[in-house]
CSV table of C-alpha atoms in Angstrom, one decimal:
chain,number,residue,atom,x,y,z
A,1,MET,CA,0.0,0.0,0.0
A,2,ASP,CA,1.2,3.5,-0.8
A,3,ASN,CA,0.6,5.0,2.7
A,4,ILE,CA,2.3,2.2,4.6
A,5,ILE,CA,5.6,3.3,6.2
A,6,GLU,CA,8.1,0.7,6.8
A,7,VAL,CA,9.4,0.7,10.3
A,8,SER,CA,12.5,-1.0,11.5
A,9,PRO,CA,11.9,-3.7,14.1
A,10,LEU,CA,14.4,-2.0,16.4
A,11,ALA,CA,12.5,1.3,16.5
A,12,ASP,CA,9.7,-0.4,18.4
A,13,GLU,CA,11.9,-1.5,21.3
A,14,ARG,CA,11.9,1.0,24.2
A,15,VAL,CA,15.0,1.3,26.2
A,16,ALA,CA,14.4,2.6,29.7
A,17,PRO,CA,16.6,5.6,30.6
A,18,MET,CA,19.1,5.5,33.5
A,19,ALA,CA,17.4,6.4,36.8
A,20,PRO,CA,18.6,9.8,38.2
A,21,PRO,CA,20.4,9.7,41.5
A,22,LEU,CA,18.3,10.4,44.6
A,23,PRO,CA,18.3,14.1,45.5
A,24,GLY,CA,20.8,15.0,48.1
A,25,THR,CA,20.0,17.6,50.7
A,26,ALA,CA,21.7,19.2,53.6
A,27,THR,CA,19.6,17.2,56.0
A,28,SER,CA,20.1,13.7,54.6
A,29,SER,CA,22.9,11.3,53.7
A,30,TYR,CA,22.7,8.6,51.0
A,31,ASN,CA,25.0,5.6,50.5
A,32,GLN,CA,24.8,3.2,47.5
A,33,LYS,CA,25.0,-0.5,48.0
A,34,GLY,CA,28.5,-1.8,48.5
A,35,TYR,CA,30.0,1.6,49.2
A,36,LEU,CA,32.0,2.4,52.3
A,37,MET,CA,30.3,4.6,55.0
A,38,ASN,CA,32.2,5.8,58.0
A,39,GLY,CA,35.0,3.4,57.2
A,40,SER,CA,32.9,0.2,57.3
A,41,GLN,CA,31.1,-1.8,54.6
A,42,GLN,CA,27.4,-1.3,54.6
A,43,ARG,CA,24.7,-3.7,53.5
A,44,GLY,CA,22.1,-2.4,51.1
A,45,TYR,CA,21.3,1.3,51.0
A,46,CYS,CA,21.6,3.9,53.7
A,47,CYS,CA,19.5,7.1,53.7
A,48,VAL,CA,19.2,8.7,57.1
A,49,SER,CA,17.5,12.0,57.3
A,50,THR,CA,17.6,14.5,60.2
A,51,SER,CA,13.9,13.9,60.8
A,52,THR,CA,14.7,10.2,61.4
A,53,LYS,CA,17.3,11.1,63.9
A,54,GLU,CA,14.9,13.5,65.6
A,55,LEU,CA,12.4,10.6,65.8
A,56,TRP,CA,14.9,8.5,67.6
A,57,ASP,CA,15.6,11.4,70.0
A,58,ARG,CA,11.9,11.8,70.7
A,59,LEU,CA,11.6,8.1,71.4
A,60,PHE,CA,14.3,8.4,74.0
A,61,ASP,CA,13.1,11.7,75.5
A,62,GLU,CA,9.4,10.6,75.7
A,63,GLY,CA,10.2,7.0,76.7
A,64,TYR,CA,7.3,5.7,74.7
A,65,ARG,CA,6.6,2.1,75.9
A,66,ALA,CA,10.0,2.0,77.5
A,67,ASP,CA,10.7,-1.3,79.2
A,68,VAL,CA,14.0,-0.6,81.0
A,69,SER,CA,14.7,1.7,83.9
A,70,ILE,CA,18.4,2.7,84.3
A,71,ASN,CA,19.3,3.7,87.9
A,72,THR,CA,22.0,6.4,88.2
A,73,ASP,CA,23.8,8.1,91.1
A,74,ASN,CA,21.8,10.3,93.5
A,75,GLY,CA,18.6,8.4,92.9
A,76,GLY,CA,18.2,9.3,89.2
A,77,THR,CA,16.2,7.1,86.7
A,78,ILE,CA,16.4,7.0,82.9
A,79,TYR,CA,13.8,5.1,80.9
A,80,ALA,CA,14.9,3.3,77.7
A,81,HIS,CA,14.1,0.4,75.4
A,82,ALA,CA,15.8,-3.0,75.9
A,83,ASN,CA,16.0,-3.8,72.2
A,84,ILE,CA,17.8,-0.6,71.3
A,85,LEU,CA,20.2,-0.8,74.2
A,86,GLY,CA,21.0,-4.5,73.6
A,87,MET,CA,21.8,-3.9,70.0
A,88,ALA,CA,24.0,-0.9,70.7
A,89,SER,CA,26.0,-2.4,73.5
A,90,PRO,CA,26.8,-6.1,74.1
A,91,VAL,CA,27.6,-5.4,77.7
A,92,ILE,CA,24.2,-3.8,78.4
A,93,LYS,CA,22.6,-6.7,76.4
A,94,SER,CA,24.3,-9.2,78.9
A,95,MET,CA,23.1,-7.0,81.9
A,96,LEU,CA,19.6,-7.1,80.6
A,97,LYS,CA,19.6,-10.8,80.3
A,98,LYS,CA,20.7,-11.1,83.9
A,99,SER,CA,18.4,-8.4,85.3
A,100,LYS,CA,15.2,-9.2,87.2
A,101,ARG,CA,11.9,-8.5,85.7
A,102,ARG,CA,9.1,-6.6,87.4
A,103,GLY,CA,6.2,-7.3,85.0
A,104,ARG,CA,7.4,-5.9,81.7
A,105,GLN,CA,10.0,-3.7,83.3
A,106,ARG,CA,13.7,-4.5,83.7
A,107,SER,CA,16.1,-2.5,85.8
A,108,ILE,CA,19.9,-2.0,85.5
A,109,SER,CA,22.3,0.4,87.2
A,110,ILE,CA,25.0,2.6,85.8
A,111,PRO,CA,26.8,4.1,88.8
A,112,GLY,CA,30.0,6.1,89.2
A,113,VAL,CA,29.3,8.9,86.7
A,114,PRO,CA,26.9,11.9,86.8
A,115,HIS,CA,23.3,11.4,85.9
A,116,ASP,CA,23.5,13.8,83.0
A,117,ALA,CA,26.5,11.9,81.6
A,118,VAL,CA,24.5,8.6,81.6
A,119,ARG,CA,21.7,10.4,79.9
A,120,ALA,CA,24.0,11.7,77.2
A,121,PHE,CA,25.4,8.2,76.8
A,122,ILE,CA,22.0,6.5,76.4
A,123,ARG,CA,20.9,9.2,73.9
A,124,PHE,CA,24.0,8.4,71.8
A,125,LEU,CA,23.0,4.8,71.7
A,126,TYR,CA,19.7,5.8,70.2
A,127,SER,CA,20.6,8.3,67.5
A,128,SER,CA,24.5,8.7,67.6
A,129,CYS,CA,23.9,12.3,68.5
A,130,TYR,CA,25.1,14.5,71.3
A,131,GLU,CA,24.9,18.1,72.5
A,132,LYS,CA,28.1,20.1,72.2
A,133,GLU,CA,27.7,21.3,75.8
A,134,ASP,CA,27.3,17.7,77.1
A,135,MET,CA,30.4,16.6,75.2
A,136,GLU,CA,32.5,19.4,76.6
A,137,GLU,CA,31.3,18.8,80.2
A,138,PHE,CA,31.2,15.0,80.2
A,139,VAL,CA,33.8,13.9,77.7
A,140,LEU,CA,35.7,12.0,80.3
A,141,PRO,CA,32.7,10.1,81.8
A,142,LEU,CA,31.5,9.4,78.2
A,143,LEU,CA,35.0,8.0,77.4
A,144,VAL,CA,34.8,5.7,80.4
A,145,LEU,CA,31.2,4.6,79.5
A,146,SER,CA,32.1,3.9,75.9
A,147,HIS,CA,35.0,1.7,77.0
A,148,ALA,CA,33.1,-0.1,79.8
A,149,TYR,CA,30.0,-0.8,77.7
A,150,VAL,CA,31.9,-1.4,74.4
A,151,VAL,CA,30.6,1.4,72.2
A,152,PRO,CA,33.6,2.1,69.9
A,153,GLU,CA,31.8,4.8,67.9
A,154,LEU,CA,31.3,6.9,71.0
A,155,LYS,CA,34.9,6.3,72.1
A,156,GLN,CA,36.1,7.5,68.7
A,157,VAL,CA,34.0,10.7,69.0
A,158,CYS,CA,35.4,11.4,72.5
A,159,VAL,CA,39.0,10.9,71.3
A,160,GLN,CA,38.4,13.3,68.4
A,161,GLN,CA,36.8,15.9,70.6
A,162,LEU,CA,39.7,15.7,73.0
A,163,GLU,CA,42.2,15.9,70.2
A,164,GLN,CA,40.5,18.9,68.6
A,165,GLY,CA,40.6,21.2,71.6
A,166,LEU,CA,39.4,19.7,74.9
A,167,LEU,CA,42.8,18.5,75.8
A,168,THR,CA,44.7,21.1,77.9
A,169,ILE,CA,47.8,21.3,80.0
A,170,GLU,CA,45.7,21.1,83.1
A,171,ASN,CA,43.9,17.9,82.3
A,172,VAL,CA,46.4,16.1,80.1
A,173,ILE,CA,47.7,13.9,83.0
A,174,ASP,CA,44.2,12.8,84.0
A,175,ILE,CA,43.3,12.1,80.4
A,176,PHE,CA,46.6,10.2,79.8
A,177,GLN,CA,45.9,7.9,82.7
A,178,LEU,CA,42.3,7.4,81.6
A,179,ALA,CA,43.5,6.6,78.0
A,180,LEU,CA,45.8,3.9,79.4
A,181,LEU,CA,42.9,2.4,81.4
A,182,CYS,CA,40.4,2.7,78.5
A,183,ASP,CA,42.6,1.2,75.8
A,184,ALA,CA,42.7,4.3,73.7
A,185,PRO,CA,46.2,4.1,72.1
A,186,ARG,CA,45.9,7.2,69.8
A,187,LEU,CA,44.7,9.3,72.7
A,188,SER,CA,47.5,8.1,75.0
A,189,PHE,CA,50.0,8.8,72.3
A,190,ILE,CA,48.7,12.4,71.8
A,191,CYS,CA,48.8,12.9,75.6
A,192,HIS,CA,52.3,11.5,76.0
A,193,ARG,CA,53.6,13.7,73.2
A,194,MET,CA,51.9,16.8,74.8
A,195,ILE,CA,53.4,15.9,78.2
A,196,LEU,CA,56.9,15.6,76.8
A,197,ARG,CA,56.7,18.9,74.9
A,198,ASN,CA,55.4,20.8,78.0
A,199,ILE,CA,56.9,18.8,80.8
A,200,LYS,CA,57.7,21.9,82.9
A,201,ALA,CA,54.2,23.3,82.8
A,202,VAL,CA,52.5,19.9,83.2
A,203,SER,CA,54.7,18.9,86.2
A,204,ALA,CA,53.3,22.0,88.0
A,205,THR,CA,49.6,20.9,87.7
A,206,GLU,CA,47.5,19.3,90.3
A,207,GLY,CA,47.0,16.3,88.1
A,208,TRP,CA,50.8,15.6,88.2
A,209,GLN,CA,50.9,16.0,92.0
A,210,ALA,CA,48.0,13.5,92.3
A,211,MET,CA,49.7,11.1,89.9
A,212,LYS,CA,52.9,11.4,91.9
A,213,GLN,CA,51.1,10.2,95.0
A,214,SER,CA,48.9,7.5,93.5
A,215,HIS,CA,51.1,6.3,90.6
A,216,PRO,CA,54.8,7.1,91.3
A,217,ILE,CA,55.9,4.4,88.8
A,218,LEU,CA,54.1,6.2,86.0
A,219,GLU,CA,55.8,9.5,87.0
A,220,ARG,CA,59.2,7.8,86.7
A,221,VAL,CA,58.3,6.4,83.3
A,222,LEU,CA,57.3,9.8,82.0
A,223,LEU,CA,60.5,11.4,83.4
A,224,GLN,CA,62.6,8.7,81.8
A,225,SER,CA,60.7,9.2,78.5
A,226,LYS,CA,61.6,12.9,78.6
A,227,ILE,CA,65.2,12.0,79.2
A,228,ASP,CA,65.2,9.6,76.3
A,229,GLU,CA,63.4,12.2,74.0
A,230,ASP,CA,66.0,14.8,74.9
A,231,ASN,CA,68.8,12.3,74.1
A,232,ARG,CA,67.2,11.5,70.8
A,233,GLN,CA,66.9,15.2,70.0
A,234,LYS,CA,70.6,15.8,70.8
A,235,ASP,CA,71.5,12.8,68.7
A,236,ARG,CA,69.5,14.2,65.7
A,237,ILE,CA,71.1,17.6,66.1
A,238,ARG,CA,74.6,16.0,66.3
A,239,LYS,CA,73.9,14.0,63.1
A,240,ILE,CA,72.7,17.0,61.3
A,241,ASN,CA,75.8,19.0,62.3
A,242,GLU,CA,78.0,16.0,61.3
A,243,GLY,CA,76.2,15.9,57.9
A,244,LYS,CA,76.9,19.6,57.3
A,245,ILE,CA,80.6,19.0,58.1
A,246,TYR,CA,80.8,16.0,55.7
A,247,LEU,CA,79.0,18.0,53.0
A,248,GLN,CA,81.6,20.8,53.5
A,249,LEU,CA,84.4,18.3,53.1
A,250,TYR,CA,82.9,17.0,49.9
A,251,GLU,CA,82.6,20.5,48.5
A,252,ALA,CA,86.2,21.1,49.5
A,253,MET,CA,87.2,18.0,47.6
A,254,GLU,CA,85.3,19.3,44.5
A,255,ALA,CA,86.9,22.7,44.8
A,256,LEU,CA,90.4,21.2,45.2
A,257,VAL,CA,90.0,19.2,42.0
A,258,HIS,CA,88.6,22.3,40.3
A,259,ILE,CA,91.6,24.5,41.3
A,260,CYS,CA,94.3,22.0,40.4
A,261,ARG,CA,92.7,20.9,37.1
A,262,ASP,CA,90.9,23.9,35.7
A,263,GLY,CA,92.2,26.8,37.8
A,264,CYS,CA,90.1,29.4,39.6
A,265,ARG,CA,90.4,33.2,39.4
A,266,THR,CA,94.1,33.8,40.3
A,267,ILE,CA,95.2,30.3,41.3
A,268,GLY,CA,95.6,27.1,39.3
A,269,PRO,CA,98.0,24.8,37.4
A,270,HIS,CA,101.2,26.4,36.0
A,271,ASP,CA,100.1,26.1,32.4
A,272,LYS,CA,96.8,27.9,33.1
A,273,ASP,CA,96.2,31.1,31.2
A,274,PHE,CA,94.3,33.4,33.5
A,275,LYS,CA,92.0,36.0,32.0
A,276,ALA,CA,91.3,39.4,33.6
A,277,ASN,CA,87.5,39.2,33.3
A,278,GLN,CA,86.8,35.6,34.3
A,279,SER,CA,83.2,34.6,35.2
A,280,PRO,CA,82.4,34.1,38.9
A,281,CYS,CA,83.3,30.6,40.3
A,282,ASP,CA,80.5,28.1,40.9
A,283,TYR,CA,82.2,26.4,43.8
A,284,ALA,CA,81.3,27.8,47.2
A,285,ALA,CA,84.4,26.4,48.9
A,286,CYS,CA,86.9,27.8,46.4
A,287,LYS,CA,87.6,31.1,48.1
A,288,GLY,CA,88.5,29.6,51.4
A,289,LEU,CA,90.4,26.8,49.8
A,290,GLU,CA,92.3,29.3,47.6
A,291,LEU,CA,93.5,31.2,50.8
A,292,LEU,CA,94.5,27.9,52.4
A,293,VAL,CA,96.5,26.8,49.3
A,294,ARG,CA,98.3,30.1,49.2
A,295,HIS,CA,99.2,29.9,52.8
A,296,PHE,CA,100.4,26.3,52.4
A,297,ALA,CA,102.7,27.3,49.5
A,298,ALA,CA,104.3,30.2,51.5
A,299,CYS,CA,104.3,28.8,55.0
A,300,LYS,CA,107.8,28.1,56.6
A,301,LEU,CA,106.4,25.5,59.0
A,302,ARG,CA,104.8,23.3,56.4
A,303,VAL,CA,105.7,20.1,58.1
A,304,PRO,CA,102.6,18.3,59.6
A,305,GLY,CA,102.0,19.4,63.2
A,306,GLY,CA,104.0,22.6,62.8
A,307,CYS,CA,101.1,24.8,61.6
A,308,ILE,CA,97.4,24.2,62.1
A,309,HIS,CA,96.5,25.6,58.7
A,310,CYS,CA,99.1,23.4,57.0
A,311,LYS,CA,98.0,20.4,59.0
A,312,ARG,CA,94.5,21.0,57.6
A,313,MET,CA,95.8,21.2,54.1
A,314,TRP,CA,97.7,17.9,54.5
A,315,GLN,CA,94.5,16.3,55.7
A,316,LEU,CA,92.6,17.6,52.7
A,317,LEU,CA,95.2,16.3,50.3
A,318,GLU,CA,95.2,12.8,52.0
A,319,LEU,CA,91.4,12.7,52.0
A,320,HIS,CA,91.4,13.6,48.2
A,321,SER,CA,93.8,10.7,47.6
A,322,ARG,CA,91.4,8.3,49.2
A,323,LEU,CA,88.5,9.5,47.0
A,324,CYS,CA,90.6,9.9,43.8
A,325,ASP,CA,89.7,7.5,41.0
A,326,ASN,CA,93.1,7.6,39.2
A,327,SER,CA,96.1,9.1,40.9
A,328,ASP,CA,98.3,8.5,37.9
A,329,ILE,CA,96.6,11.3,35.9
A,330,CYS,CA,95.3,13.3,38.8
A,331,ARG,CA,96.7,16.9,38.9
A,332,VAL,CA,96.2,17.4,42.6
A,333,PRO,CA,99.6,17.6,44.3
A,334,LEU,CA,100.9,14.6,46.3
A,335,CYS,CA,97.9,12.5,45.3
A,336,ARG,CA,100.0,9.5,44.2
A,337,THR,CA,102.3,9.9,47.2
A,338,PHE,CA,99.5,9.6,49.7
A,339,ARG,CA,98.0,6.6,47.8
A,340,GLN,CA,101.4,4.8,48.3
A,341,LYS,CA,101.5,5.9,51.9
A,342,ILE,CA,98.1,4.1,52.6
A,343,THR,CA,99.8,0.7,52.5
A,344,ARG,CA,102.2,1.7,55.3
A,345,GLN,CA,99.6,3.2,57.6
A,346,SER,CA,98.6,1.5,60.9
A,347,LYS,CA,95.3,-0.5,60.9
A,348,LYS,CA,93.8,2.0,63.4
A,349,ASP,CA,94.4,5.0,61.2
A,350,GLU,CA,93.2,3.1,58.1
A,351,ILE,CA,89.9,2.3,59.8
A,352,LYS,CA,89.4,6.0,60.8
A,353,TRP,CA,90.0,7.2,57.2
A,354,ARG,CA,87.6,4.5,55.8
A,355,ILE,CA,84.9,5.6,58.2
A,356,LEU,CA,85.3,9.2,57.2
A,357,VAL,CA,85.2,8.4,53.5
A,358,LYS,CA,82.1,6.3,53.9
A,359,LYS,CA,80.3,9.0,55.8
A,360,ILE,CA,81.2,11.6,53.2
A,361,LEU,CA,79.9,9.4,50.4
A,362,ARG,CA,76.7,8.8,52.3
A,363,THR,CA,76.1,12.4,53.0
A,364,LYS,CA,76.1,13.4,49.3
A,365,THR,CA,75.7,11.2,46.3
A,366,ILE,CA,78.6,12.1,44.1
A,367,ALA,CA,78.3,9.5,41.3
A,368,GLY,CA,79.9,10.8,38.1
A,369,ALA,CA,81.9,13.5,39.9
A,370,PRO,CA,85.5,14.0,38.7
A,371,PHE,CA,87.9,11.3,39.9
A,372,PHE,CA,85.4,9.7,42.4
A,373,SER,CA,83.3,7.4,40.4
A,374,SER,CA,85.1,4.1,41.0
A,375,VAL,CA,85.3,4.8,44.8
A,376,ILE,CA,81.6,5.2,45.0
A,377,ALA,CA,81.0,2.0,42.9
A,378,SER,CA,83.2,0.0,45.2
A,379,SER,CA,81.6,1.5,48.4
A,380,THR,CA,78.0,0.6,47.3
């Protein structure tokens, strides 16, 4: 037929478009299946809105059909729900199993901390929420409760709050002892570091005096840690200073080769043609070494031990000979003589020179530098 339009069989197939992502708002969080949320693998999807958290808070505040009464110090009572408490804390779950029933009601006790701290703790079990004022006032009781009743999420929150500003010079000793008792390694490490950095101020606090009376061994451990830390700091400074000296020696060796082979400014080999307008030297040690070479050439007490400046020059020449790759073609004075002298040195002196050379090579990688390549290859 003339009016019939031929349609491809594929045109009739409808392909469903990709579903758009769920709308994200400031009051809700969404997690797709299999993604990580708060560092742990979640099953299915997670979409918790602020209204849902408020609902859990209302359930706790109003105590609707609560079946557990929690007795606190000073005769306080908090009403809660056994199912929620049991799922949030394995310790409370065990306590509920052992508690005596009075009809539908069960009763447990959480003594030793203020009533408001227990209330903030139970509220966290419901909605994982807390008031800023409660955290600032009861962070230490909440840390104890999170450890005693095995609530790791609350313990993590308490540690973060202490780390971010609630830890002070005045309370660091008390929190350090509490961190040791509550198995909070990160918190104990932060406290220990703060104590060592402020040992003078911390040792003048009431917390330190109380620790001195109740835990004298801990005081001795902290003081020994401070001594060990000071020794490590001194050792680090000593190694840094030694590294600078070894680096200066290496630069002096470079400058010595440069002067004797290429010449520098007004000093160099006898066949060097010096120009009036030479470019500045790139070797930082050249100027000082040039003065030392001039003194060495003119000094009347050139023998080793006669002049301190000449003695230094003798040592630099011997050090160069131990780093030199080929003394036969080396243009540094006495290089071959010192290489021959090595075989006649005592074992003690030989060990000292080897250690010095090894440390210089470790301080700066000088592979490919003039005359030194084979020495580095044999050392590595």
